[in-house]
């Protein structure tokens, strides 16, 4: 299905590209699409969540779909510093922008021992496009 294809491609591109550029600085960086917490979490942690897509560009007969509006929410968390979340999120932003997504940032949050940075990315993607 088209939605699964987009989710897989975006996650794969983020994980591959960010790992190449960040692993020397953050050897334990961890990428996930699952919101469940690990027993021993690795940091920085990059959680990529595909939000509900919206159909766009139906054919005139209404039997097929030519595209969709896709939104991803990405959360970067770290247990050492807010600087680490900034560095990782900057790399994620570059990757998403290179795929044509628009960025919507959110304020940084801090729980007791974990710093978090969250951003949403949105793009209209046609069925004939490749990411």
mmCIF file with all atom_site columns, C-alpha atoms in Angstrom:
data_model
loop_
_atom_site.group_PDB
_atom_site.id
_atom_site.type_symbol
_atom_site.label_atom_id
_atom_site.label_alt_id
_atom_site.label_comp_id
_atom_site.label_asym_id
_atom_site.label_entity_id
_atom_site.label_seq_id
_atom_site.pdbx_PDB_ins_code
_atom_site.Cartn_x
_atom_site.Cartn_y
_atom_site.Cartn_z
_atom_site.occupancy
_atom_site.B_iso_or_equiv
_atom_site.pdbx_formal_charge
_atom_site.auth_seq_id
_atom_site.auth_comp_id
_atom_site.auth_asym_id
_atom_site.auth_atom_id
_atom_site.pdbx_PDB_model_num
ATOM 1   C CA . UNK A 1 1   ? 0.000   0.000  0.000   1.00 0.00 ? 1   UNK A CA 1
ATOM 2   C CA . UNK A 1 2   ? 1.141   3.545  -0.768  1.00 0.00 ? 2   UNK A CA 1
ATOM 3   C CA . UNK A 1 3   ? 1.056   4.733  2.865   1.00 0.00 ? 3   UNK A CA 1
ATOM 4   C CA . UNK A 1 4   ? 3.259   1.860  4.027   1.00 0.00 ? 4   UNK A CA 1
ATOM 5   C CA . UNK A 1 5   ? 5.695   2.581  1.191   1.00 0.00 ? 5   UNK A CA 1
ATOM 6   C CA . UNK A 1 6   ? 6.036   6.243  2.240   1.00 0.00 ? 6   UNK A CA 1
ATOM 7   C CA . UNK A 1 7   ? 6.475   5.378  5.928   1.00 0.00 ? 7   UNK A CA 1
ATOM 8   C CA . UNK A 1 8   ? 9.131   2.759  5.152   1.00 0.00 ? 8   UNK A CA 1
ATOM 9   C CA . UNK A 1 9   ? 11.033  5.028  2.762   1.00 0.00 ? 9   UNK A CA 1
ATOM 10  C CA . UNK A 1 10  ? 11.067  8.015  5.124   1.00 0.00 ? 10  UNK A CA 1
ATOM 11  C CA . UNK A 1 11  ? 12.179  5.956  8.132   1.00 0.00 ? 11  UNK A CA 1
ATOM 12  C CA . UNK A 1 12  ? 14.846  4.165  6.095   1.00 0.00 ? 12  UNK A CA 1
ATOM 13  C CA . UNK A 1 13  ? 16.228  7.430  4.680   1.00 0.00 ? 13  UNK A CA 1
ATOM 14  C CA . UNK A 1 14  ? 16.344  9.055  8.134   1.00 0.00 ? 14  UNK A CA 1
ATOM 15  C CA . UNK A 1 15  ? 18.003  6.066  9.782   1.00 0.00 ? 15  UNK A CA 1
ATOM 16  C CA . UNK A 1 16  ? 20.577  5.493  7.036   1.00 0.00 ? 16  UNK A CA 1
ATOM 17  C CA . UNK A 1 17  ? 21.574  9.112  6.451   1.00 0.00 ? 17  UNK A CA 1
ATOM 18  C CA . UNK A 1 18  ? 21.553  10.227 10.091  1.00 0.00 ? 18  UNK A CA 1
ATOM 19  C CA . UNK A 1 19  ? 23.472  7.161  11.233  1.00 0.00 ? 19  UNK A CA 1
ATOM 20  C CA . UNK A 1 20  ? 26.220  7.874  8.693   1.00 0.00 ? 20  UNK A CA 1
ATOM 21  C CA . UNK A 1 21  ? 26.624  11.463 9.854   1.00 0.00 ? 21  UNK A CA 1
ATOM 22  C CA . UNK A 1 22  ? 26.001  11.098 13.605  1.00 0.00 ? 22  UNK A CA 1
ATOM 23  C CA . UNK A 1 23  ? 27.340  7.702  14.698  1.00 0.00 ? 23  UNK A CA 1
ATOM 24  C CA . UNK A 1 24  ? 30.873  9.018  15.281  1.00 0.00 ? 24  UNK A CA 1
ATOM 25  C CA . UNK A 1 25  ? 29.527  11.565 17.778  1.00 0.00 ? 25  UNK A CA 1
ATOM 26  C CA . UNK A 1 26  ? 26.691  9.421  19.149  1.00 0.00 ? 26  UNK A CA 1
ATOM 27  C CA . UNK A 1 27  ? 27.689  5.728  18.887  1.00 0.00 ? 27  UNK A CA 1
ATOM 28  C CA . UNK A 1 28  ? 24.528  4.545  20.691  1.00 0.00 ? 28  UNK A CA 1
ATOM 29  C CA . UNK A 1 29  ? 22.029  6.576  18.650  1.00 0.00 ? 29  UNK A CA 1
ATOM 30  C CA . UNK A 1 30  ? 18.794  4.620  18.306  1.00 0.00 ? 30  UNK A CA 1
ATOM 31  C CA . UNK A 1 31  ? 16.020  4.978  15.724  1.00 0.00 ? 31  UNK A CA 1
ATOM 32  C CA . UNK A 1 32  ? 12.530  3.592  16.247  1.00 0.00 ? 32  UNK A CA 1
ATOM 33  C CA . UNK A 1 33  ? 8.960   3.731  14.977  1.00 0.00 ? 33  UNK A CA 1
ATOM 34  C CA . UNK A 1 34  ? 7.605   2.290  18.223  1.00 0.00 ? 34  UNK A CA 1
ATOM 35  C CA . UNK A 1 35  ? 6.428   4.411  21.128  1.00 0.00 ? 35  UNK A CA 1
ATOM 36  C CA . UNK A 1 36  ? 6.934   1.611  23.640  1.00 0.00 ? 36  UNK A CA 1
ATOM 37  C CA . UNK A 1 37  ? 9.720   2.270  26.091  1.00 0.00 ? 37  UNK A CA 1
ATOM 38  C CA . UNK A 1 38  ? 12.705  -0.009 26.298  1.00 0.00 ? 38  UNK A CA 1
ATOM 39  C CA . UNK A 1 39  ? 13.966  -1.566 29.515  1.00 0.00 ? 39  UNK A CA 1
ATOM 40  C CA . UNK A 1 40  ? 17.404  -0.015 28.892  1.00 0.00 ? 40  UNK A CA 1
ATOM 41  C CA . UNK A 1 41  ? 16.836  2.871  26.465  1.00 0.00 ? 41  UNK A CA 1
ATOM 42  C CA . UNK A 1 42  ? 19.666  4.088  24.249  1.00 0.00 ? 42  UNK A CA 1
ATOM 43  C CA . UNK A 1 43  ? 20.297  7.793  23.789  1.00 0.00 ? 43  UNK A CA 1
ATOM 44  C CA . UNK A 1 44  ? 19.972  9.839  21.753  1.00 0.00 ? 44  UNK A CA 1
ATOM 45  C CA . UNK A 1 45  ? 16.678  8.243  20.781  1.00 0.00 ? 45  UNK A CA 1
ATOM 46  C CA . UNK A 1 46  ? 14.927  9.207  17.527  1.00 0.00 ? 46  UNK A CA 1
ATOM 47  C CA . UNK A 1 47  ? 11.245  8.278  17.402  1.00 0.00 ? 47  UNK A CA 1
ATOM 48  C CA . UNK A 1 48  ? 9.696   8.605  13.935  1.00 0.00 ? 48  UNK A CA 1
ATOM 49  C CA . UNK A 1 49  ? 5.907   8.556  13.967  1.00 0.00 ? 49  UNK A CA 1
ATOM 50  C CA . UNK A 1 50  ? 3.758   8.701  10.848  1.00 0.00 ? 50  UNK A CA 1
ATOM 51  C CA . UNK A 1 51  ? 0.563   10.587 11.629  1.00 0.00 ? 51  UNK A CA 1
ATOM 52  C CA . UNK A 1 52  ? -2.748  9.963  9.918   1.00 0.00 ? 52  UNK A CA 1
ATOM 53  C CA . UNK A 1 53  ? -2.403  10.760 6.211   1.00 0.00 ? 53  UNK A CA 1
ATOM 54  C CA . UNK A 1 54  ? -5.000  12.582 4.136   1.00 0.00 ? 54  UNK A CA 1
ATOM 55  C CA . UNK A 1 55  ? -6.067  11.564 0.675   1.00 0.00 ? 55  UNK A CA 1
ATOM 56  C CA . UNK A 1 56  ? -5.409  14.042 -2.109  1.00 0.00 ? 56  UNK A CA 1
ATOM 57  C CA . UNK A 1 57  ? -5.946  14.133 -5.862  1.00 0.00 ? 57  UNK A CA 1
ATOM 58  C CA . UNK A 1 58  ? -8.608  11.491 -6.433  1.00 0.00 ? 58  UNK A CA 1
ATOM 59  C CA . UNK A 1 59  ? -9.383  10.675 -10.022 1.00 0.00 ? 59  UNK A CA 1
ATOM 60  C CA . UNK A 1 60  ? -12.623 12.021 -11.461 1.00 0.00 ? 60  UNK A CA 1
ATOM 61  C CA . UNK A 1 61  ? -14.350 8.656  -11.184 1.00 0.00 ? 61  UNK A CA 1
ATOM 62  C CA . UNK A 1 62  ? -13.256 8.465  -7.518  1.00 0.00 ? 62  UNK A CA 1
ATOM 63  C CA . UNK A 1 63  ? -11.855 4.955  -7.920  1.00 0.00 ? 63  UNK A CA 1
ATOM 64  C CA . UNK A 1 64  ? -8.182  5.690  -7.464  1.00 0.00 ? 64  UNK A CA 1
ATOM 65  C CA . UNK A 1 65  ? -5.957  8.066  -5.605  1.00 0.00 ? 65  UNK A CA 1
ATOM 66  C CA . UNK A 1 66  ? -3.070  10.046 -7.066  1.00 0.00 ? 66  UNK A CA 1
ATOM 67  C CA . UNK A 1 67  ? -1.478  11.237 -3.838  1.00 0.00 ? 67  UNK A CA 1
ATOM 68  C CA . UNK A 1 68  ? -1.649  11.949 -0.162  1.00 0.00 ? 68  UNK A CA 1
ATOM 69  C CA . UNK A 1 69  ? -0.722  14.581 2.394   1.00 0.00 ? 69  UNK A CA 1
ATOM 70  C CA . UNK A 1 70  ? 1.734   12.953 4.778   1.00 0.00 ? 70  UNK A CA 1
ATOM 71  C CA . UNK A 1 71  ? 2.756   14.201 8.204   1.00 0.00 ? 71  UNK A CA 1
ATOM 72  C CA . UNK A 1 72  ? 5.539   12.813 10.361  1.00 0.00 ? 72  UNK A CA 1
ATOM 73  C CA . UNK A 1 73  ? 6.230   13.730 13.956  1.00 0.00 ? 73  UNK A CA 1
ATOM 74  C CA . UNK A 1 74  ? 9.797   13.156 15.024  1.00 0.00 ? 74  UNK A CA 1
ATOM 75  C CA . UNK A 1 75  ? 10.935  13.278 18.622  1.00 0.00 ? 75  UNK A CA 1
ATOM 76  C CA . UNK A 1 76  ? 14.581  13.336 19.636  1.00 0.00 ? 76  UNK A CA 1
ATOM 77  C CA . UNK A 1 77  ? 15.325  12.604 23.281  1.00 0.00 ? 77  UNK A CA 1
ATOM 78  C CA . UNK A 1 78  ? 18.581  12.493 25.199  1.00 0.00 ? 78  UNK A CA 1
ATOM 79  C CA . UNK A 1 79  ? 19.514  11.989 28.833  1.00 0.00 ? 79  UNK A CA 1
ATOM 80  C CA . UNK A 1 80  ? 22.666  14.128 28.765  1.00 0.00 ? 80  UNK A CA 1
ATOM 81  C CA . UNK A 1 81  ? 21.954  17.550 27.270  1.00 0.00 ? 81  UNK A CA 1
ATOM 82  C CA . UNK A 1 82  ? 19.611  19.694 25.239  1.00 0.00 ? 82  UNK A CA 1
ATOM 83  C CA . UNK A 1 83  ? 22.562  20.407 22.932  1.00 0.00 ? 83  UNK A CA 1
ATOM 84  C CA . UNK A 1 84  ? 22.569  16.746 21.868  1.00 0.00 ? 84  UNK A CA 1
ATOM 85  C CA . UNK A 1 85  ? 18.887  16.925 20.950  1.00 0.00 ? 85  UNK A CA 1
ATOM 86  C CA . UNK A 1 86  ? 19.546  20.083 18.930  1.00 0.00 ? 86  UNK A CA 1
ATOM 87  C CA . UNK A 1 87  ? 22.424  18.520 16.971  1.00 0.00 ? 87  UNK A CA 1
ATOM 88  C CA . UNK A 1 88  ? 20.436  15.388 16.136  1.00 0.00 ? 88  UNK A CA 1
ATOM 89  C CA . UNK A 1 89  ? 17.270  17.317 15.232  1.00 0.00 ? 89  UNK A CA 1
ATOM 90  C CA . UNK A 1 90  ? 19.222  19.625 12.924  1.00 0.00 ? 90  UNK A CA 1
ATOM 91  C CA . UNK A 1 91  ? 20.392  16.572 10.996  1.00 0.00 ? 91  UNK A CA 1
ATOM 92  C CA . UNK A 1 92  ? 16.841  15.175 10.856  1.00 0.00 ? 92  UNK A CA 1
ATOM 93  C CA . UNK A 1 93  ? 15.542  18.530 9.583   1.00 0.00 ? 93  UNK A CA 1
ATOM 94  C CA . UNK A 1 94  ? 18.143  18.536 6.785   1.00 0.00 ? 94  UNK A CA 1
ATOM 95  C CA . UNK A 1 95  ? 17.137  15.028 5.743   1.00 0.00 ? 95  UNK A CA 1
ATOM 96  C CA . UNK A 1 96  ? 13.412  15.774 5.745   1.00 0.00 ? 96  UNK A CA 1
ATOM 97  C CA . UNK A 1 97  ? 13.860  19.056 3.857   1.00 0.00 ? 97  UNK A CA 1
ATOM 98  C CA . UNK A 1 98  ? 15.975  17.219 1.257   1.00 0.00 ? 98  UNK A CA 1
ATOM 99  C CA . UNK A 1 99  ? 12.924  14.987 0.670   1.00 0.00 ? 99  UNK A CA 1
ATOM 100 C CA . UNK A 1 100 ? 10.699  18.051 0.193   1.00 0.00 ? 100 UNK A CA 1
ATOM 101 C CA . UNK A 1 101 ? 8.985   18.161 3.593   1.00 0.00 ? 101 UNK A CA 1
ATOM 102 C CA . UNK A 1 102 ? 8.040   21.419 5.291   1.00 0.00 ? 102 UNK A CA 1
ATOM 103 C CA . UNK A 1 103 ? 9.128   21.805 8.915   1.00 0.00 ? 103 UNK A CA 1
ATOM 104 C CA . UNK A 1 104 ? 7.018   22.799 11.898  1.00 0.00 ? 104 UNK A CA 1
ATOM 105 C CA . UNK A 1 105 ? 9.064   22.957 15.090  1.00 0.00 ? 105 UNK A CA 1
ATOM 106 C CA . UNK A 1 106 ? 7.836   22.743 18.654  1.00 0.00 ? 106 UNK A CA 1
ATOM 107 C CA . UNK A 1 107 ? 9.357   24.051 21.873  1.00 0.00 ? 107 UNK A CA 1
ATOM 108 C CA . UNK A 1 108 ? 11.955  21.855 23.540  1.00 0.00 ? 108 UNK A CA 1
ATOM 109 C CA . UNK A 1 109 ? 10.686  19.967 26.577  1.00 0.00 ? 109 UNK A CA 1
ATOM 110 C CA . UNK A 1 110 ? 12.497  18.576 29.575  1.00 0.00 ? 110 UNK A CA 1
ATOM 111 C CA . UNK A 1 111 ? 11.149  15.849 31.783  1.00 0.00 ? 111 UNK A CA 1
ATOM 112 C CA . UNK A 1 112 ? 12.965  14.877 34.938  1.00 0.00 ? 112 UNK A CA 1
ATOM 113 C CA . UNK A 1 113 ? 16.078  13.382 33.329  1.00 0.00 ? 113 UNK A CA 1
ATOM 114 C CA . UNK A 1 114 ? 15.330  13.506 29.613  1.00 0.00 ? 114 UNK A CA 1
ATOM 115 C CA . UNK A 1 115 ? 15.566  16.394 27.140  1.00 0.00 ? 115 UNK A CA 1
ATOM 116 C CA . UNK A 1 116 ? 13.151  16.288 24.176  1.00 0.00 ? 116 UNK A CA 1
ATOM 117 C CA . UNK A 1 117 ? 12.855  18.107 20.895  1.00 0.00 ? 117 UNK A CA 1
ATOM 118 C CA . UNK A 1 118 ? 9.821   17.548 18.676  1.00 0.00 ? 118 UNK A CA 1
ATOM 119 C CA . UNK A 1 119 ? 9.084   18.630 15.107  1.00 0.00 ? 119 UNK A CA 1
ATOM 120 C CA . UNK A 1 120 ? 6.432   17.840 12.524  1.00 0.00 ? 120 UNK A CA 1
ATOM 121 C CA . UNK A 1 121 ? 7.092   17.527 8.822   1.00 0.00 ? 121 UNK A CA 1
ATOM 122 C CA . UNK A 1 122 ? 4.455   17.622 6.110   1.00 0.00 ? 122 UNK A CA 1
ATOM 123 C CA . UNK A 1 123 ? 4.427   17.015 2.365   1.00 0.00 ? 123 UNK A CA 1
ATOM 124 C CA . UNK A 1 124 ? 2.048   16.191 -0.462  1.00 0.00 ? 124 UNK A CA 1
ATOM 125 C CA . UNK A 1 125 ? 3.339   13.054 -2.200  1.00 0.00 ? 125 UNK A CA 1
ATOM 126 C CA . UNK A 1 126 ? 2.030   11.697 -5.481  1.00 0.00 ? 126 UNK A CA 1
ATOM 127 C CA . UNK A 1 127 ? 1.793   7.963  -6.138  1.00 0.00 ? 127 UNK A CA 1
ATOM 128 C CA . UNK A 1 128 ? 4.283   8.237  -9.012  1.00 0.00 ? 128 UNK A CA 1
ATOM 129 C CA . UNK A 1 129 ? 6.945   10.000 -6.908  1.00 0.00 ? 129 UNK A CA 1
ATOM 130 C CA . UNK A 1 130 ? 10.010  8.399  -5.395  1.00 0.00 ? 130 UNK A CA 1
ATOM 131 C CA . UNK A 1 131 ? 11.586  9.605  -2.173  1.00 0.00 ? 131 UNK A CA 1
#
